């Protein structure tokens, strides 16, 4: 995927979205949107032998025999890219930070449809942080991906400088500083969990290799596609150049759900609930920790004096919230998942409030809790806001919490054995516990 470096004033509105597939098959390079709109390109060149075009801002060079006409004048430019640039906006860019590259896979999917607009609005990385979005789709979703790019274009986000689309991870992940890996196959009827681990595991093995090869060496990777813990493990094992600590499996949605249920039971607004950990797998064996959680600064068990409710109703509600939502909506949670991805990123780029922590599925090697090494397990984390995190040490355990953690740990170890062929650890052996389910499954 070729990317034009957009430095001119027009760049703040120039969204450079290229179809990597089209690029490969047509030898077309970098049709910078300030040179030519994607729509224009699509309609004009669809069934033609394309010229090799290199294009920087305000410049088009044809280095191969030209077989079709290049646009001649400004009248042929596309929508927003034809606007006269406002000089005041140029002044503003001087105070903005250096552009960051954010790769998103499954970019034409439901979760991304919420997330991308949050990223582009500045809600996640701040109002002075320009971003480039590198959107990875599947072959089946490439048309939809262009639709997403058009909607981003129509949104006129001042912070969104580049949009590139493609289906080759080695192109799309180039120089990525954040990789939000959402794209995965859903578990359809008749697909065994072991099969899903294999099908999606292959996607994450490939994407790990691509990140290893072309992303920024300190890229932060957030795995959302399910089964996200084991997918994150596969991804990190295939990316040995990237620190294992940089990989996260999203369990923030589960944390948010747990906070909501505790707030409801205690009759307080949810901002009063803190220190909630989700332990383990993003599956129905996950453990929402009410022993260490607090309501208005007090231990939950001192506010909600109902152990039966905490151990059974609360725990199961959080574990099965995804399934309950599917029953109502007829589809899985997308908006609240996108919100939780935003929360998860913000937790890494802003300092954690004093005394609090957040949950993330992270690599267990060196953990202080005695959890098996070499898996991706949701645990309590704290960040200074530099993109990194440390595990929280001051955690209490009781027999209930230990036994629940052991169950989700056993499940993740079984998942790991099941994908040994994808992590470079030999022959896979699948002995998954029968009750292994994703939160969205009934
Ligand atoms: N961790 C969590 O908390 C959490 C919560 C909700 C959903 N999820 C998971 O997130 C994933 C996406 O959910 P969704 O609702 O957006 O699904 P979706 O089906 O709407 O979108 C997925 C998109 O990914 C694309 N895709 C498939 N394989 C791809 C590949 N190899 N590379 C790039 N793109 C690919 C598909 O074409 C599709 O456009 C699912 O696996 C879902 O189970 C996780």
Tab-separated table of N, CA, C and O in Angstrom, residues 231-319:
chain	number	residue	atom	x	y	z
A	231	UNK	N	-6.262	-15.816	20.556
A	231	UNK	CA	-5.834	-15.134	19.337
A	231	UNK	C	-4.661	-14.197	19.633
A	231	UNK	O	-3.722	-14.087	18.838
A	232	UNK	N	-4.731	-13.516	20.775
A	232	UNK	CA	-3.640	-12.604	21.148
A	232	UNK	C	-2.353	-13.398	21.395
A	232	UNK	O	-1.257	-12.979	21.004
A	233	UNK	N	-2.495	-14.573	22.029
A	233	UNK	CA	-1.317	-15.421	22.265
A	233	UNK	C	-0.696	-15.861	20.937
A	233	UNK	O	0.526	-15.782	20.749
A	234	UNK	N	-1.545	-16.279	20.024
A	234	UNK	CA	-1.055	-16.710	18.700
A	234	UNK	C	-0.356	-15.544	18.009
A	234	UNK	O	0.734	-15.697	17.435
A	235	UNK	N	-0.979	-14.394	18.091
A	235	UNK	CA	-0.437	-13.208	17.423
A	235	UNK	C	0.953	-12.867	17.980
A	235	UNK	O	1.899	-12.646	17.229
A	236	UNK	N	1.070	-12.850	19.295
A	236	UNK	CA	2.367	-12.456	19.879
A	236	UNK	C	3.455	-13.498	19.612
A	236	UNK	O	4.631	-13.166	19.430
A	237	UNK	N	3.046	-14.767	19.554
A	237	UNK	CA	4.040	-15.826	19.275
A	237	UNK	C	4.569	-15.721	17.847
A	237	UNK	O	5.648	-16.195	17.542
A	238	UNK	N	3.757	-15.133	16.979
A	238	UNK	CA	4.182	-14.969	15.588
A	238	UNK	C	4.847	-13.619	15.332
A	238	UNK	O	5.140	-13.276	14.191
A	239	UNK	N	5.032	-12.862	16.394
A	239	UNK	CA	5.648	-11.541	16.257
A	239	UNK	C	6.773	-11.390	17.283
A	239	UNK	O	6.690	-10.564	18.192
A	240	UNK	N	7.830	-12.195	17.158
A	240	UNK	CA	8.856	-12.200	18.204
A	240	UNK	C	9.620	-10.881	18.347
A	240	UNK	O	10.209	-10.642	19.408
A	241	UNK	N	9.569	-10.038	17.327
A	241	UNK	CA	10.300	-8.761	17.432
A	241	UNK	C	9.548	-7.731	18.289
A	241	UNK	O	10.106	-6.747	18.732
A	242	UNK	N	8.250	-7.971	18.471
A	242	UNK	CA	7.436	-7.015	19.243
A	242	UNK	C	7.348	-7.524	20.688
A	242	UNK	O	7.071	-8.707	20.908
A	243	UNK	N	7.576	-6.654	21.691
A	243	UNK	CA	7.501	-7.141	23.075
A	243	UNK	C	6.151	-7.801	23.370
A	243	UNK	O	5.100	-7.247	23.016
A	244	UNK	N	6.186	-8.961	24.017
A	244	UNK	CA	4.938	-9.693	24.320
A	244	UNK	C	4.014	-8.835	25.180
A	244	UNK	O	2.793	-8.971	25.127
A	245	UNK	N	4.616	-7.942	25.941
A	245	UNK	CA	3.840	-7.065	26.825
A	245	UNK	C	2.923	-6.118	26.044
A	245	UNK	O	1.986	-5.554	26.595
A	246	UNK	N	3.223	-5.928	24.769
A	246	UNK	CA	2.444	-4.963	23.974
A	246	UNK	C	1.113	-5.518	23.488
A	246	UNK	O	0.341	-4.799	22.882
A	247	UNK	N	0.873	-6.807	23.746
A	247	UNK	CA	-0.348	-7.426	23.217
A	247	UNK	C	-1.437	-7.473	24.290
A	247	UNK	O	-1.176	-7.877	25.426
A	248	UNK	N	-2.627	-7.082	23.879
A	248	UNK	CA	-3.767	-7.083	24.805
A	248	UNK	C	-4.937	-7.836	24.171
A	248	UNK	O	-5.162	-7.728	22.965
A	249	UNK	N	-5.674	-8.565	24.999
A	249	UNK	CA	-6.959	-9.125	24.556
A	249	UNK	C	-8.035	-8.321	25.269
A	249	UNK	O	-7.945	-8.085	26.481
A	250	UNK	N	-9.038	-7.911	24.528
A	250	UNK	CA	-10.039	-6.992	25.090
A	250	UNK	C	-10.960	-7.682	26.096
A	250	UNK	O	-11.760	-8.542	25.719
A	251	UNK	N	-10.843	-7.297	27.364
A	251	UNK	CA	-11.827	-7.748	28.365
A	251	UNK	C	-12.472	-6.537	29.040
A	251	UNK	O	-13.160	-6.676	30.046
A	252	UNK	N	-12.257	-5.378	28.449
A	252	UNK	CA	-12.782	-4.156	29.056
A	252	UNK	C	-14.312	-4.101	29.000
A	252	UNK	O	-14.957	-3.547	29.893
A	253	UNK	N	-14.890	-4.684	27.967
A	253	UNK	CA	-16.351	-4.707	27.899
A	253	UNK	C	-16.909	-5.489	29.091
A	253	UNK	O	-17.891	-5.088	29.710
A	254	UNK	N	-16.250	-6.577	29.445
A	254	UNK	CA	-16.696	-7.380	30.590
A	254	UNK	C	-16.564	-6.572	31.887
A	254	UNK	O	-17.424	-6.632	32.765
A	255	UNK	N	-15.473	-5.817	31.998
A	255	UNK	CA	-15.294	-4.971	33.189
A	255	UNK	C	-16.418	-3.937	33.267
A	255	UNK	O	-17.010	-3.719	34.329
A	256	UNK	N	-16.719	-3.312	32.140
A	256	UNK	CA	-17.776	-2.287	32.135
A	256	UNK	C	-19.126	-2.897	32.511
A	256	UNK	O	-19.912	-2.311	33.247
A	257	UNK	N	-19.359	-4.113	31.992
A	257	UNK	CA	-20.620	-4.784	32.322
A	257	UNK	C	-20.696	-5.094	33.819
A	257	UNK	O	-21.752	-4.956	34.442
A	258	UNK	N	-19.576	-5.513	34.386
A	258	UNK	CA	-19.548	-5.835	35.825
A	258	UNK	C	-19.815	-4.573	36.644
A	258	UNK	O	-20.580	-4.601	37.619
A	259	UNK	N	-19.207	-3.466	36.240
A	259	UNK	CA	-19.418	-2.204	36.970
A	259	UNK	C	-20.892	-1.807	36.935
A	259	UNK	O	-21.448	-1.345	37.933
A	260	UNK	N	-21.496	-1.988	35.799
A	260	UNK	CA	-22.900	-1.610	35.637
A	260	UNK	C	-23.789	-2.444	36.572
A	260	UNK	O	-24.668	-1.907	37.253
A	261	UNK	N	-23.528	-3.739	36.634
A	261	UNK	CA	-24.357	-4.607	37.480
A	261	UNK	C	-24.166	-4.297	38.964
A	261	UNK	O	-25.122	-4.303	39.735
A	262	UNK	N	-22.937	-4.004	39.362
A	262	UNK	CA	-22.689	-3.664	40.767
A	262	UNK	C	-23.379	-2.346	41.118
A	262	UNK	O	-23.965	-2.195	42.198
A	263	UNK	N	-23.314	-1.385	40.209
A	263	UNK	CA	-23.956	-0.085	40.445
A	263	UNK	C	-25.464	-0.266	40.597
A	263	UNK	O	-26.084	0.295	41.512
A	264	UNK	N	-26.033	-1.090	39.706
A	264	UNK	CA	-27.478	-1.336	39.757
A	264	UNK	C	-27.890	-1.922	41.099
A	264	UNK	O	-28.851	-1.493	41.726
A	265	UNK	N	-27.128	-2.927	41.541
A	265	UNK	CA	-27.471	-3.614	42.792
A	265	UNK	C	-27.322	-2.676	43.995
A	265	UNK	O	-28.139	-2.690	44.913
A	266	UNK	N	-26.263	-1.849	43.955
A	266	UNK	CA	-26.001	-0.974	45.108
A	266	UNK	C	-26.841	0.302	45.043
A	266	UNK	O	-26.872	1.073	46.005
A	267	UNK	N	-27.477	0.542	43.910
A	267	UNK	CA	-28.297	1.749	43.775
A	267	UNK	C	-27.461	3.013	43.697
A	267	UNK	O	-27.851	4.056	44.205
A	268	UNK	N	-26.301	2.913	43.061
A	268	UNK	CA	-25.447	4.107	42.886
A	268	UNK	C	-25.164	4.278	41.395
A	268	UNK	O	-25.341	3.345	40.605
A	269	UNK	N	-24.728	5.465	41.037
A	269	UNK	CA	-24.343	5.663	39.640
A	269	UNK	C	-23.020	4.928	39.408
A	269	UNK	O	-22.204	4.787	40.309
A	270	UNK	N	-22.791	4.494	38.181
A	270	UNK	CA	-21.652	3.584	37.962
A	270	UNK	C	-20.282	4.230	38.107
A	270	UNK	O	-19.275	3.557	38.205
A	271	UNK	N	-20.222	5.564	38.171
A	271	UNK	CA	-18.909	6.188	38.384
A	271	UNK	C	-18.395	5.957	39.803
A	271	UNK	O	-17.241	6.214	40.112
A	272	UNK	N	-19.262	5.429	40.668
A	272	UNK	CA	-18.849	5.144	42.051
A	272	UNK	C	-18.159	3.771	42.154
A	272	UNK	O	-17.624	3.425	43.194
A	273	UNK	N	-18.225	3.005	41.099
A	273	UNK	CA	-17.667	1.642	41.155
A	273	UNK	C	-16.246	1.652	40.583
A	273	UNK	O	-16.011	2.164	39.490
A	274	UNK	N	-15.322	1.111	41.344
A	274	UNK	CA	-13.909	1.121	40.904
A	274	UNK	C	-13.246	-0.224	41.210
A	274	UNK	O	-13.856	-1.108	41.809
A	275	UNK	N	-12.007	-0.336	40.809
A	275	UNK	CA	-11.159	-1.491	41.132
A	275	UNK	C	-11.783	-2.835	40.726
A	275	UNK	O	-11.650	-3.834	41.451
A	276	UNK	N	-12.432	-2.832	39.594
A	276	UNK	CA	-13.050	-4.084	39.123
A	276	UNK	C	-12.069	-4.808	38.191
A	276	UNK	O	-11.597	-4.243	37.212
A	277	UNK	N	-11.792	-6.036	38.547
A	277	UNK	CA	-10.942	-6.866	37.682
A	277	UNK	C	-11.781	-7.957	37.044
A	277	UNK	O	-12.615	-8.579	37.711
A	278	UNK	N	-11.542	-8.178	35.765
A	278	UNK	CA	-12.018	-9.414	35.133
A	278	UNK	C	-10.789	-10.301	35.055
A	278	UNK	O	-9.753	-9.901	34.514
A	279	UNK	N	-10.870	-11.475	35.624
A	279	UNK	CA	-9.753	-12.426	35.570
A	279	UNK	C	-9.997	-13.437	34.447
A	279	UNK	O	-11.116	-13.931	34.283
A	280	UNK	N	-8.943	-13.721	33.701
A	280	UNK	CA	-8.960	-14.887	32.822
A	280	UNK	C	-9.395	-14.661	31.400
A	280	UNK	O	-9.009	-13.703	30.740
A	281	UNK	N	-10.240	-15.568	30.953
A	281	UNK	CA	-10.602	-15.655	29.549
A	281	UNK	C	-11.818	-14.790	29.238
A	281	UNK	O	-12.722	-14.664	30.078
A	282	UNK	N	-11.866	-14.228	28.047
A	282	UNK	CA	-13.080	-13.554	27.579
A	282	UNK	C	-14.029	-14.652	27.089
A	282	UNK	O	-14.204	-14.882	25.900
A	283	UNK	N	-14.584	-15.357	28.055
A	283	UNK	CA	-15.513	-16.458	27.767
A	283	UNK	C	-16.410	-16.571	28.987
A	283	UNK	O	-16.288	-15.772	29.935
A	284	UNK	N	-17.277	-17.543	28.980
A	284	UNK	CA	-18.178	-17.660	30.125
A	284	UNK	C	-17.487	-18.222	31.366
A	284	UNK	O	-18.123	-18.372	32.403
A	285	UNK	N	-16.198	-18.496	31.296
A	285	UNK	CA	-15.475	-18.859	32.530
A	285	UNK	C	-14.802	-17.639	33.169
A	285	UNK	O	-14.159	-17.757	34.210
A	286	UNK	N	-14.920	-16.483	32.548
A	286	UNK	CA	-14.285	-15.276	33.101
A	286	UNK	C	-14.729	-15.042	34.551
A	286	UNK	O	-15.840	-15.422	34.942
A	287	UNK	N	-13.868	-14.388	35.320
A	287	UNK	CA	-14.183	-14.169	36.730
A	287	UNK	C	-14.250	-12.667	37.032
A	287	UNK	O	-13.231	-11.989	37.129
A	288	UNK	N	-15.476	-12.144	37.191
A	288	UNK	CA	-15.588	-10.755	37.642
A	288	UNK	C	-15.321	-10.711	39.153
A	288	UNK	O	-16.008	-11.380	39.920
A	289	UNK	N	-14.306	-9.979	39.539
A	289	UNK	CA	-13.802	-10.016	40.928
A	289	UNK	C	-14.540	-8.996	41.799
A	289	UNK	O	-14.333	-7.799	41.670
A	290	UNK	N	-15.388	-9.511	42.703
A	290	UNK	CA	-16.101	-8.609	43.619
A	290	UNK	C	-15.384	-8.520	44.969
A	290	UNK	O	-15.757	-7.751	45.830
A	291	UNK	N	-14.336	-9.331	45.147
A	291	UNK	CA	-13.610	-9.289	46.422
A	291	UNK	C	-12.765	-8.017	46.527
A	291	UNK	O	-12.690	-7.394	47.586
A	292	UNK	N	-12.152	-7.633	45.428
A	292	UNK	CA	-11.269	-6.461	45.435
A	292	UNK	C	-11.947	-5.186	44.921
A	292	UNK	O	-11.380	-4.099	45.031
A	293	UNK	N	-13.138	-5.355	44.333
A	293	UNK	CA	-13.826	-4.188	43.766
A	293	UNK	C	-14.347	-3.278	44.875
A	293	UNK	O	-14.541	-3.717	46.016
A	294	UNK	N	-14.555	-2.016	44.520
A	294	UNK	CA	-15.028	-1.036	45.508
A	294	UNK	C	-16.237	-0.262	44.983
A	294	UNK	O	-16.349	-0.031	43.779
A	295	UNK	N	-17.087	0.128	45.944
A	295	UNK	CA	-18.192	1.035	45.625
A	295	UNK	C	-18.032	2.232	46.545
A	295	UNK	O	-18.003	2.081	47.780
A	296	UNK	N	-17.877	3.385	45.940
A	296	UNK	CA	-17.648	4.607	46.704
A	296	UNK	C	-16.469	4.449	47.674
A	296	UNK	O	-16.538	4.879	48.833
A	297	UNK	N	-15.448	3.755	47.225
A	297	UNK	CA	-14.233	3.573	48.026
A	297	UNK	C	-14.318	2.466	49.055
A	297	UNK	O	-13.335	2.181	49.753
A	298	UNK	N	-15.487	1.818	49.185
A	298	UNK	CA	-15.630	0.737	50.190
A	298	UNK	C	-15.657	-0.614	49.490
A	298	UNK	O	-16.176	-0.728	48.369
A	299	UNK	N	-15.129	-1.663	50.160
A	299	UNK	CA	-15.196	-2.995	49.537
A	299	UNK	C	-16.638	-3.349	49.167
A	299	UNK	O	-17.560	-3.113	49.955
A	300	UNK	N	-16.811	-3.907	47.998
A	300	UNK	CA	-18.151	-4.263	47.510
A	300	UNK	C	-18.904	-5.115	48.526
A	300	UNK	O	-20.096	-4.923	48.774
A	301	UNK	N	-18.186	-6.055	49.153
A	301	UNK	CA	-18.861	-6.978	50.072
A	301	UNK	C	-19.391	-6.276	51.326
A	301	UNK	O	-20.247	-6.807	52.016
A	302	UNK	N	-18.863	-5.056	51.595
A	302	UNK	CA	-19.413	-4.282	52.729
A	302	UNK	C	-20.633	-3.475	52.301
A	302	UNK	O	-21.422	-3.053	53.141
A	303	UNK	N	-20.765	-3.258	51.009
A	303	UNK	CA	-21.916	-2.481	50.513
A	303	UNK	C	-23.036	-3.433	50.076
A	303	UNK	O	-24.198	-3.222	50.399
A	304	UNK	N	-22.664	-4.476	49.362
A	304	UNK	CA	-23.659	-5.478	48.930
A	304	UNK	C	-23.449	-6.714	49.804
A	304	UNK	O	-22.572	-7.529	49.539
A	305	UNK	N	-24.255	-6.814	50.857
A	305	UNK	CA	-24.039	-7.917	51.817
A	305	UNK	C	-24.883	-9.113	51.407
A	305	UNK	O	-25.806	-9.522	52.117
A	306	UNK	N	-24.566	-9.622	50.242
A	306	UNK	CA	-25.351	-10.720	49.680
A	306	UNK	C	-24.411	-11.602	48.851
A	306	UNK	O	-24.339	-11.491	47.626
A	307	UNK	N	-23.686	-12.476	49.561
A	307	UNK	CA	-22.680	-13.305	48.886
A	307	UNK	C	-23.294	-14.196	47.817
A	307	UNK	O	-22.681	-14.454	46.787
A	308	UNK	N	-24.513	-14.663	48.101
A	308	UNK	CA	-25.169	-15.547	47.130
A	308	UNK	C	-25.373	-14.804	45.804
A	308	UNK	O	-25.098	-15.324	44.725
A	309	UNK	N	-25.850	-13.586	45.919
A	309	UNK	CA	-26.063	-12.789	44.692
A	309	UNK	C	-24.723	-12.555	43.975
A	309	UNK	O	-24.627	-12.721	42.770
A	310	UNK	N	-23.700	-12.199	44.761
A	310	UNK	CA	-22.397	-11.898	44.137
A	310	UNK	C	-21.812	-13.126	43.451
A	310	UNK	O	-21.326	-13.059	42.320
A	311	UNK	N	-21.886	-14.257	44.140
A	311	UNK	CA	-21.236	-15.464	43.597
A	311	UNK	C	-22.006	-16.070	42.426
A	311	UNK	O	-21.407	-16.673	41.535
A	312	UNK	N	-23.302	-15.933	42.448
A	312	UNK	CA	-24.084	-16.592	41.393
A	312	UNK	C	-24.677	-15.595	40.399
A	312	UNK	O	-24.217	-15.513	39.269
A	313	UNK	N	-25.671	-14.817	40.853
A	313	UNK	CA	-26.407	-13.956	39.921
A	313	UNK	C	-25.496	-12.949	39.223
A	313	UNK	O	-25.485	-12.832	37.997
A	314	UNK	N	-24.718	-12.234	40.030
A	314	UNK	CA	-23.835	-11.197	39.466
A	314	UNK	C	-22.838	-11.824	38.491
A	314	UNK	O	-22.706	-11.394	37.339
A	315	UNK	N	-22.170	-12.859	38.951
A	315	UNK	CA	-21.124	-13.477	38.138
A	315	UNK	C	-21.698	-13.986	36.818
A	315	UNK	O	-21.158	-13.715	35.747
A	316	UNK	N	-22.821	-14.669	36.903
A	316	UNK	CA	-23.404	-15.221	35.664
A	316	UNK	C	-23.941	-14.135	34.749
A	316	UNK	O	-23.847	-14.232	33.531
A	317	UNK	N	-24.496	-13.085	35.355
A	317	UNK	CA	-25.019	-11.980	34.532
A	317	UNK	C	-23.908	-11.377	33.678
A	317	UNK	O	-24.088	-11.099	32.497
A	318	UNK	N	-22.745	-11.185	34.313
A	318	UNK	CA	-21.625	-10.594	33.567
A	318	UNK	C	-21.137	-11.584	32.511
A	318	UNK	O	-20.925	-11.223	31.348
A	319	UNK	N	-20.997	-12.835	32.915
A	319	UNK	CA	-20.490	-13.850	31.977
A	319	UNK	C	-21.401	-14.019	30.765
A	319	UNK	O	-20.933	-14.286	29.660
